[in-house]
């Protein structure tokens, strides 16, 4: 994921005070753009943190009895650890890396009546698995008192995630992945029920207090000093999204992702995720982690690719080397992906 010169320029705009009209105008301008992007009439909040700030904050604001952490990769697995570190009662719904989280499994756990919240990562970046959010969100009607907290860190902006019609309670994303901004900012929204619940929760802290976010956002402000350069950059990026058109942006991601899937198949590789649950923003190539497909020396391949001027990832955590990942998120276009594919072809030939 690359940060464009235009975004760097936006980051360098002259500074303004965060309690002045200039900031209110800036936040006021991006609020409707964010609401459209997240498919919500709720306010969208700006958190000066990476995604984990809001992921931890959601637990602290919204778990009162027990949380079900749906786990299918490194980041969703870690959310379970974070629940325990926050002192919350937590249970793991673990599926093997590469498999999606299925609604039927969640349903069976929620039916026990033990849980008042669940966490789900829509697009598990570590292993390229996208869980079926529509199917899972449909469970909310059956369990209205369970708070559904969804991380869309590496999928928001690449495909529609209509918060209000899904009926979920929290939707969050860091902006350094599919938004193609530098790290340091996260966006999120929360349902009226989630906000009402948070207001009753003690010890929810200050920095990530959802009630404070709501109160401040009504005045186009943030609870504490925001990373204003990032907000300028976000504003510039949102203008780009709407100049392109969201549907065109979504279609571009589908197209570039297909190009990478086709590249992998052409070279005899299979993908790591279970078929039908592959990410739309990256491909996670199976390189021996699962039976089937071709295997190569990933470290050597990665170096050959890097020597030709682009970066791919050599696999995350316990599947390092037995998988590798190639991203098509952010500003990648069919042209930049075609260029990348040329490099991948040359590098494979040089192995
Ligand atoms: C899906 C997902 N969730 C959460 C995170 C954690 O984000 P951060 O380290 O920026 O807080 C990542 C990071 O890559 C991610 O891919």
mmCIF file of C-alpha atoms in Angstrom, residues 6-293:
data_model
loop_
_atom_site.group_PDB
_atom_site.id
_atom_site.type_symbol
_atom_site.label_atom_id
_atom_site.label_comp_id
_atom_site.label_asym_id
_atom_site.label_seq_id
_atom_site.Cartn_x
_atom_site.Cartn_y
_atom_site.Cartn_z
ATOM 1 C CA UNK A 6 -1.258 14.236 -3.154
ATOM 2 C CA UNK A 7 -1.870 12.723 0.293
ATOM 3 C CA UNK A 8 1.575 13.804 1.493
ATOM 4 C CA UNK A 9 0.770 17.341 0.324
ATOM 5 C CA UNK A 10 -2.511 17.283 2.260
ATOM 6 C CA UNK A 11 -0.626 16.183 5.384
ATOM 7 C CA UNK A 12 1.539 19.296 5.141
ATOM 8 C CA UNK A 13 -1.220 21.911 5.184
ATOM 9 C CA UNK A 14 -0.722 24.713 7.737
ATOM 10 C CA UNK A 15 -1.904 23.787 11.216
ATOM 11 C CA UNK A 16 -5.141 24.973 12.797
ATOM 12 C CA UNK A 17 -6.434 24.786 16.367
ATOM 13 C CA UNK A 18 -8.634 21.814 17.137
ATOM 14 C CA UNK A 19 -11.249 23.839 19.033
ATOM 15 C CA UNK A 20 -11.558 26.540 16.390
ATOM 16 C CA UNK A 21 -13.970 26.992 13.520
ATOM 17 C CA UNK A 22 -11.355 25.782 11.015
ATOM 18 C CA UNK A 23 -11.353 22.285 12.493
ATOM 19 C CA UNK A 24 -15.125 22.261 12.889
ATOM 20 C CA UNK A 25 -15.444 23.154 9.207
ATOM 21 C CA UNK A 26 -12.973 20.407 8.256
ATOM 22 C CA UNK A 27 -14.748 17.716 10.299
ATOM 23 C CA UNK A 28 -18.126 19.089 9.214
ATOM 24 C CA UNK A 29 -17.067 18.731 5.573
ATOM 25 C CA UNK A 30 -15.884 15.133 5.881
ATOM 26 C CA UNK A 31 -18.715 13.928 8.165
ATOM 27 C CA UNK A 32 -21.271 13.374 5.359
ATOM 28 C CA UNK A 33 -18.563 11.853 3.150
ATOM 29 C CA UNK A 34 -17.751 9.365 5.914
ATOM 30 C CA UNK A 35 -21.428 8.674 6.602
ATOM 31 C CA UNK A 36 -22.000 7.777 2.955
ATOM 32 C CA UNK A 37 -18.905 5.592 2.922
ATOM 33 C CA UNK A 38 -20.023 3.690 6.028
ATOM 34 C CA UNK A 39 -23.666 3.630 4.922
ATOM 35 C CA UNK A 40 -24.912 5.292 8.074
ATOM 36 C CA UNK A 41 -26.927 8.191 9.411
ATOM 37 C CA UNK A 42 -25.010 7.892 12.687
ATOM 38 C CA UNK A 43 -22.067 10.188 13.273
ATOM 39 C CA UNK A 44 -18.662 8.851 12.259
ATOM 40 C CA UNK A 45 -15.908 9.433 14.811
ATOM 41 C CA UNK A 46 -12.230 10.201 14.307
ATOM 42 C CA UNK A 47 -9.800 8.484 16.639
ATOM 43 C CA UNK A 48 -6.189 9.536 16.813
ATOM 44 C CA UNK A 49 -4.889 6.011 17.193
ATOM 45 C CA UNK A 50 -4.393 2.970 15.087
ATOM 46 C CA UNK A 51 -7.261 0.483 14.829
ATOM 47 C CA UNK A 52 -6.333 -1.252 18.065
ATOM 48 C CA UNK A 53 -7.276 1.818 20.059
ATOM 49 C CA UNK A 54 -10.875 1.544 18.905
ATOM 50 C CA UNK A 55 -10.817 -2.279 19.023
ATOM 51 C CA UNK A 56 -9.798 -2.153 22.676
ATOM 52 C CA UNK A 57 -12.118 0.803 23.284
ATOM 53 C CA UNK A 58 -15.085 -1.160 21.919
ATOM 54 C CA UNK A 59 -14.440 -3.885 24.495
ATOM 55 C CA UNK A 60 -14.118 -1.400 27.327
ATOM 56 C CA UNK A 61 -17.274 0.465 26.321
ATOM 57 C CA UNK A 62 -19.493 -2.411 25.352
ATOM 58 C CA UNK A 63 -18.711 -5.699 27.105
ATOM 59 C CA UNK A 64 -20.595 -6.044 30.369
ATOM 60 C CA UNK A 65 -20.995 -9.829 30.711
ATOM 61 C CA UNK A 66 -19.029 -11.909 28.224
ATOM 62 C CA UNK A 67 -17.644 -11.376 24.743
ATOM 63 C CA UNK A 68 -17.458 -13.951 21.971
ATOM 64 C CA UNK A 69 -14.260 -13.331 19.996
ATOM 65 C CA UNK A 70 -14.562 -14.823 16.494
ATOM 66 C CA UNK A 71 -11.056 -15.884 15.500
ATOM 67 C CA UNK A 72 -9.724 -16.885 12.096
ATOM 68 C CA UNK A 73 -6.279 -15.285 11.848
ATOM 69 C CA UNK A 74 -3.628 -13.245 13.657
ATOM 70 C CA UNK A 75 -5.607 -10.048 14.268
ATOM 71 C CA UNK A 76 -8.875 -11.691 15.286
ATOM 72 C CA UNK A 77 -6.936 -14.127 17.512
ATOM 73 C CA UNK A 78 -5.283 -11.171 19.212
ATOM 74 C CA UNK A 79 -8.642 -9.543 19.908
ATOM 75 C CA UNK A 80 -9.341 -12.442 22.280
ATOM 76 C CA UNK A 81 -6.068 -11.733 24.159
ATOM 77 C CA UNK A 82 -6.947 -8.061 24.310
ATOM 78 C CA UNK A 83 -10.385 -8.907 25.771
ATOM 79 C CA UNK A 84 -8.674 -10.784 28.577
ATOM 80 C CA UNK A 85 -6.108 -8.015 29.060
ATOM 81 C CA UNK A 86 -9.032 -5.620 29.517
ATOM 82 C CA UNK A 87 -10.298 -7.909 32.265
ATOM 83 C CA UNK A 88 -13.325 -9.069 30.266
ATOM 84 C CA UNK A 89 -14.880 -12.511 30.365
ATOM 85 C CA UNK A 90 -14.163 -13.828 26.889
ATOM 86 C CA UNK A 91 -14.649 -16.982 24.856
ATOM 87 C CA UNK A 92 -12.871 -17.949 21.675
ATOM 88 C CA UNK A 93 -14.763 -19.069 18.602
ATOM 89 C CA UNK A 94 -11.676 -20.321 16.792
ATOM 90 C CA UNK A 95 -11.653 -21.718 13.271
ATOM 91 C CA UNK A 96 -8.485 -22.772 11.456
ATOM 92 C CA UNK A 97 -6.648 -19.937 9.693
ATOM 93 C CA UNK A 98 -7.926 -19.948 6.127
ATOM 94 C CA UNK A 99 -11.510 -20.776 7.102
ATOM 95 C CA UNK A 100 -14.138 -18.069 7.456
ATOM 96 C CA UNK A 101 -16.322 -17.440 10.480
ATOM 97 C CA UNK A 102 -19.775 -18.858 9.709
ATOM 98 C CA UNK A 103 -23.069 -17.568 11.061
ATOM 99 C CA UNK A 104 -24.165 -21.049 12.157
ATOM 100 C CA UNK A 105 -21.176 -21.324 14.512
ATOM 101 C CA UNK A 106 -21.893 -17.917 16.023
ATOM 102 C CA UNK A 107 -25.575 -18.783 16.340
ATOM 103 C CA UNK A 108 -24.779 -21.945 18.294
ATOM 104 C CA UNK A 109 -22.652 -19.990 20.796
ATOM 105 C CA UNK A 110 -25.019 -17.036 21.164
ATOM 106 C CA UNK A 111 -27.895 -19.453 21.777
ATOM 107 C CA UNK A 112 -26.285 -20.280 25.144
ATOM 108 C CA UNK A 113 -27.358 -16.814 26.277
ATOM 109 C CA UNK A 114 -23.992 -16.138 27.911
ATOM 110 C CA UNK A 115 -22.845 -13.312 25.658
ATOM 111 C CA UNK A 116 -23.611 -9.616 25.430
ATOM 112 C CA UNK A 117 -21.057 -8.798 22.700
ATOM 113 C CA UNK A 118 -19.119 -10.337 19.860
ATOM 114 C CA UNK A 119 -16.099 -9.245 17.849
ATOM 115 C CA UNK A 120 -15.571 -10.064 14.205
ATOM 116 C CA UNK A 121 -12.883 -9.147 11.717
ATOM 117 C CA UNK A 122 -14.536 -8.840 8.336
ATOM 118 C CA UNK A 123 -11.353 -9.192 6.292
ATOM 119 C CA UNK A 124 -8.571 -11.097 8.096
ATOM 120 C CA UNK A 125 -5.548 -9.437 6.560
ATOM 121 C CA UNK A 126 -3.104 -11.983 7.968
ATOM 122 C CA UNK A 127 -4.465 -14.850 5.878
ATOM 123 C CA UNK A 128 -6.637 -13.129 3.272
ATOM 124 C CA UNK A 129 -9.975 -14.503 4.461
ATOM 125 C CA UNK A 130 -13.187 -12.529 4.177
ATOM 126 C CA UNK A 131 -15.976 -13.775 6.431
ATOM 127 C CA UNK A 132 -19.597 -13.487 5.214
ATOM 128 C CA UNK A 133 -20.650 -10.295 6.975
ATOM 129 C CA UNK A 134 -24.220 -10.232 5.579
ATOM 130 C CA UNK A 135 -24.903 -13.736 6.850
ATOM 131 C CA UNK A 136 -23.416 -12.936 10.275
ATOM 132 C CA UNK A 137 -25.099 -9.535 10.619
ATOM 133 C CA UNK A 138 -28.466 -11.193 9.896
ATOM 134 C CA UNK A 139 -28.128 -12.888 13.302
ATOM 135 C CA UNK A 140 -28.490 -9.527 14.999
ATOM 136 C CA UNK A 141 -32.285 -9.753 14.543
ATOM 137 C CA UNK A 142 -32.272 -12.968 16.571
ATOM 138 C CA UNK A 143 -29.936 -11.576 19.256
ATOM 139 C CA UNK A 144 -30.803 -7.872 19.537
ATOM 140 C CA UNK A 145 -29.149 -7.570 22.949
ATOM 141 C CA UNK A 146 -25.777 -8.808 21.733
ATOM 142 C CA UNK A 147 -23.508 -5.974 20.579
ATOM 143 C CA UNK A 148 -21.921 -6.795 17.194
ATOM 144 C CA UNK A 149 -18.478 -5.161 16.899
ATOM 145 C CA UNK A 150 -16.964 -5.365 13.432
ATOM 146 C CA UNK A 151 -13.444 -4.528 12.270
ATOM 147 C CA UNK A 152 -13.275 -3.567 8.601
ATOM 148 C CA UNK A 153 -9.665 -2.352 8.727
ATOM 149 C CA UNK A 154 -8.658 -3.844 5.387
ATOM 150 C CA UNK A 155 -12.025 -3.915 3.628
ATOM 151 C CA UNK A 156 -13.719 -0.556 4.236
ATOM 152 C CA UNK A 157 -13.527 1.534 1.005
ATOM 153 C CA UNK A 158 -12.995 -1.577 -1.163
ATOM 154 C CA UNK A 159 -16.556 -2.885 -1.054
ATOM 155 C CA UNK A 160 -19.876 -1.666 0.335
ATOM 156 C CA UNK A 161 -20.314 -2.180 4.100
ATOM 157 C CA UNK A 162 -23.669 -0.517 4.797
ATOM 158 C CA UNK A 163 -23.647 -0.130 8.572
ATOM 159 C CA UNK A 164 -27.285 0.889 9.087
ATOM 160 C CA UNK A 165 -28.822 -1.775 6.890
ATOM 161 C CA UNK A 166 -26.533 -4.489 8.255
ATOM 162 C CA UNK A 167 -27.845 -3.507 11.689
ATOM 163 C CA UNK A 168 -24.510 -4.062 13.444
ATOM 164 C CA UNK A 169 -23.377 -1.981 16.438
ATOM 165 C CA UNK A 170 -19.811 -0.862 15.781
ATOM 166 C CA UNK A 171 -17.895 -0.583 12.528
ATOM 167 C CA UNK A 172 -14.264 0.503 12.691
ATOM 168 C CA UNK A 173 -11.256 0.857 10.434
ATOM 169 C CA UNK A 174 -7.715 2.135 10.685
ATOM 170 C CA UNK A 175 -6.948 4.410 7.757
ATOM 171 C CA UNK A 176 -3.515 3.090 6.810
ATOM 172 C CA UNK A 177 -4.777 0.112 4.858
ATOM 173 C CA UNK A 178 -7.612 0.354 2.346
ATOM 174 C CA UNK A 179 -7.774 4.162 2.696
ATOM 175 C CA UNK A 180 -4.082 4.438 1.703
ATOM 176 C CA UNK A 181 -3.280 7.016 4.371
ATOM 177 C CA UNK A 182 -0.237 6.939 6.646
ATOM 178 C CA UNK A 183 -0.797 5.197 10.006
ATOM 179 C CA UNK A 184 -2.188 7.164 12.939
ATOM 180 C CA UNK A 185 -5.926 7.552 12.446
ATOM 181 C CA UNK A 186 -8.978 5.329 12.809
ATOM 182 C CA UNK A 187 -12.637 5.963 11.987
ATOM 183 C CA UNK A 188 -15.643 4.302 13.557
ATOM 184 C CA UNK A 189 -19.345 4.535 14.110
ATOM 185 C CA UNK A 190 -21.700 3.084 16.708
ATOM 186 C CA UNK A 191 -25.414 2.313 16.794
ATOM 187 C CA UNK A 192 -27.792 4.217 19.129
ATOM 188 C CA UNK A 193 -28.118 1.002 21.174
ATOM 189 C CA UNK A 194 -24.330 0.718 21.523
ATOM 190 C CA UNK A 195 -24.062 4.351 22.627
ATOM 191 C CA UNK A 196 -26.870 3.897 25.148
ATOM 192 C CA UNK A 197 -25.174 0.778 26.495
ATOM 193 C CA UNK A 198 -21.778 2.504 26.724
ATOM 194 C CA UNK A 199 -23.354 5.275 28.794
ATOM 195 C CA UNK A 200 -24.223 2.689 31.467
ATOM 196 C CA UNK A 201 -20.750 1.106 31.571
ATOM 197 C CA UNK A 202 -18.348 2.089 34.317
ATOM 198 C CA UNK A 203 -14.577 2.108 33.825
ATOM 199 C CA UNK A 204 -14.779 2.679 30.101
ATOM 200 C CA UNK A 205 -11.820 5.035 30.417
ATOM 201 C CA UNK A 206 -11.430 8.420 28.782
ATOM 202 C CA UNK A 207 -9.390 8.348 25.580
ATOM 203 C CA UNK A 208 -11.700 5.855 23.854
ATOM 204 C CA UNK A 209 -14.923 6.733 25.659
ATOM 205 C CA UNK A 210 -17.604 6.339 22.985
ATOM 206 C CA UNK A 211 -19.946 8.662 24.859
ATOM 207 C CA UNK A 212 -17.304 11.424 24.693
ATOM 208 C CA UNK A 213 -16.817 10.799 20.970
ATOM 209 C CA UNK A 214 -20.549 11.164 20.393
ATOM 210 C CA UNK A 215 -20.882 14.316 22.490
ATOM 211 C CA UNK A 216 -17.947 15.974 20.743
ATOM 212 C CA UNK A 217 -18.817 14.827 17.225
ATOM 213 C CA UNK A 218 -22.182 16.582 17.519
ATOM 214 C CA UNK A 219 -20.143 19.805 17.637
ATOM 215 C CA UNK A 220 -17.746 18.593 14.901
ATOM 216 C CA UNK A 221 -15.021 18.051 17.465
ATOM 217 C CA UNK A 222 -13.078 15.185 18.998
ATOM 218 C CA UNK A 223 -12.693 14.504 22.742
ATOM 219 C CA UNK A 224 -8.950 15.164 22.743
ATOM 220 C CA UNK A 225 -6.518 16.777 20.325
ATOM 221 C CA UNK A 226 -6.790 14.971 16.986
ATOM 222 C CA UNK A 227 -3.990 14.353 14.491
ATOM 223 C CA UNK A 228 -5.068 17.262 12.322
ATOM 224 C CA UNK A 229 -2.598 16.515 9.481
ATOM 225 C CA UNK A 230 -4.195 13.081 9.150
ATOM 226 C CA UNK A 231 -7.646 14.617 9.075
ATOM 227 C CA UNK A 232 -6.539 16.872 6.209
ATOM 228 C CA UNK A 233 -5.172 13.810 4.449
ATOM 229 C CA UNK A 234 -8.426 11.917 5.062
ATOM 230 C CA UNK A 235 -10.377 14.841 3.634
ATOM 231 C CA UNK A 236 -8.223 14.844 0.491
ATOM 232 C CA UNK A 237 -8.628 11.087 0.162
ATOM 233 C CA UNK A 238 -12.396 11.226 0.569
ATOM 234 C CA UNK A 239 -12.555 13.825 -2.218
ATOM 235 C CA UNK A 240 -10.644 11.363 -4.388
ATOM 236 C CA UNK A 241 -13.096 8.564 -3.502
ATOM 237 C CA UNK A 242 -16.083 10.657 -4.552
ATOM 238 C CA UNK A 243 -14.369 11.995 -7.682
ATOM 239 C CA UNK A 244 -13.830 8.381 -8.749
ATOM 240 C CA UNK A 245 -17.272 7.289 -7.467
ATOM 241 C CA UNK A 246 -17.669 4.654 -4.764
ATOM 242 C CA UNK A 247 -19.112 2.077 -7.165
ATOM 243 C CA UNK A 248 -16.218 2.596 -9.549
ATOM 244 C CA UNK A 249 -13.805 2.257 -6.628
ATOM 245 C CA UNK A 250 -15.419 -1.012 -5.544
ATOM 246 C CA UNK A 251 -15.335 -2.311 -9.134
ATOM 247 C CA UNK A 252 -11.656 -1.351 -9.424
ATOM 248 C CA UNK A 253 -10.839 -3.455 -6.364
ATOM 249 C CA UNK A 254 -12.742 -6.427 -7.757
ATOM 250 C CA UNK A 255 -10.877 -6.100 -11.040
ATOM 251 C CA UNK A 256 -7.367 -5.751 -9.554
ATOM 252 C CA UNK A 257 -8.025 -8.557 -7.086
ATOM 253 C CA UNK A 258 -9.125 -10.825 -9.948
ATOM 254 C CA UNK A 259 -5.939 -9.968 -11.831
ATOM 255 C CA UNK A 260 -3.860 -11.181 -8.863
ATOM 256 C CA UNK A 261 -5.950 -14.332 -8.377
ATOM 257 C CA UNK A 262 -5.500 -15.093 -12.087
ATOM 258 C CA UNK A 263 -1.748 -14.513 -11.798
ATOM 259 C CA UNK A 264 -1.535 -17.049 -8.957
ATOM 260 C CA UNK A 265 -3.578 -19.639 -10.866
ATOM 261 C CA UNK A 266 -1.517 -19.093 -14.037
ATOM 262 C CA UNK A 267 1.628 -20.000 -12.097
ATOM 263 C CA UNK A 268 0.131 -23.132 -10.583
ATOM 264 C CA UNK A 269 -0.574 -21.745 -7.096
ATOM 265 C CA UNK A 270 -3.708 -22.247 -5.058
ATOM 266 C CA UNK A 271 -4.947 -19.609 -2.615
ATOM 267 C CA UNK A 272 -4.807 -20.085 1.145
ATOM 268 C CA UNK A 273 -8.417 -19.164 2.025
ATOM 269 C CA UNK A 274 -11.244 -21.602 1.661
ATOM 270 C CA UNK A 275 -12.707 -21.084 -1.847
ATOM 271 C CA UNK A 276 -15.503 -18.527 -1.829
ATOM 272 C CA UNK A 277 -14.081 -16.611 1.166
ATOM 273 C CA UNK A 278 -11.083 -14.898 -0.411
ATOM 274 C CA UNK A 279 -10.361 -11.271 0.439
ATOM 275 C CA UNK A 280 -11.102 -8.595 -2.142
ATOM 276 C CA UNK A 281 -8.126 -6.427 -1.112
ATOM 277 C CA UNK A 282 -5.251 -8.883 -1.111
ATOM 278 C CA UNK A 283 -4.409 -12.397 -2.194
ATOM 279 C CA UNK A 284 -2.889 -14.813 0.271
ATOM 280 C CA UNK A 285 -1.131 -17.430 -1.858
ATOM 281 C CA UNK A 286 -0.783 -20.965 -0.542
ATOM 282 C CA UNK A 287 2.863 -22.025 -0.643
ATOM 283 C CA UNK A 288 2.667 -25.339 1.182
ATOM 284 C CA UNK A 289 0.539 -24.232 4.144
ATOM 285 C CA UNK A 290 -2.205 -26.430 2.696
ATOM 286 C CA UNK A 291 -2.034 -29.397 0.341
ATOM 287 C CA UNK A 292 -2.204 -28.529 -3.349
ATOM 288 C CA UNK A 293 -0.581 -26.022 -5.638
#
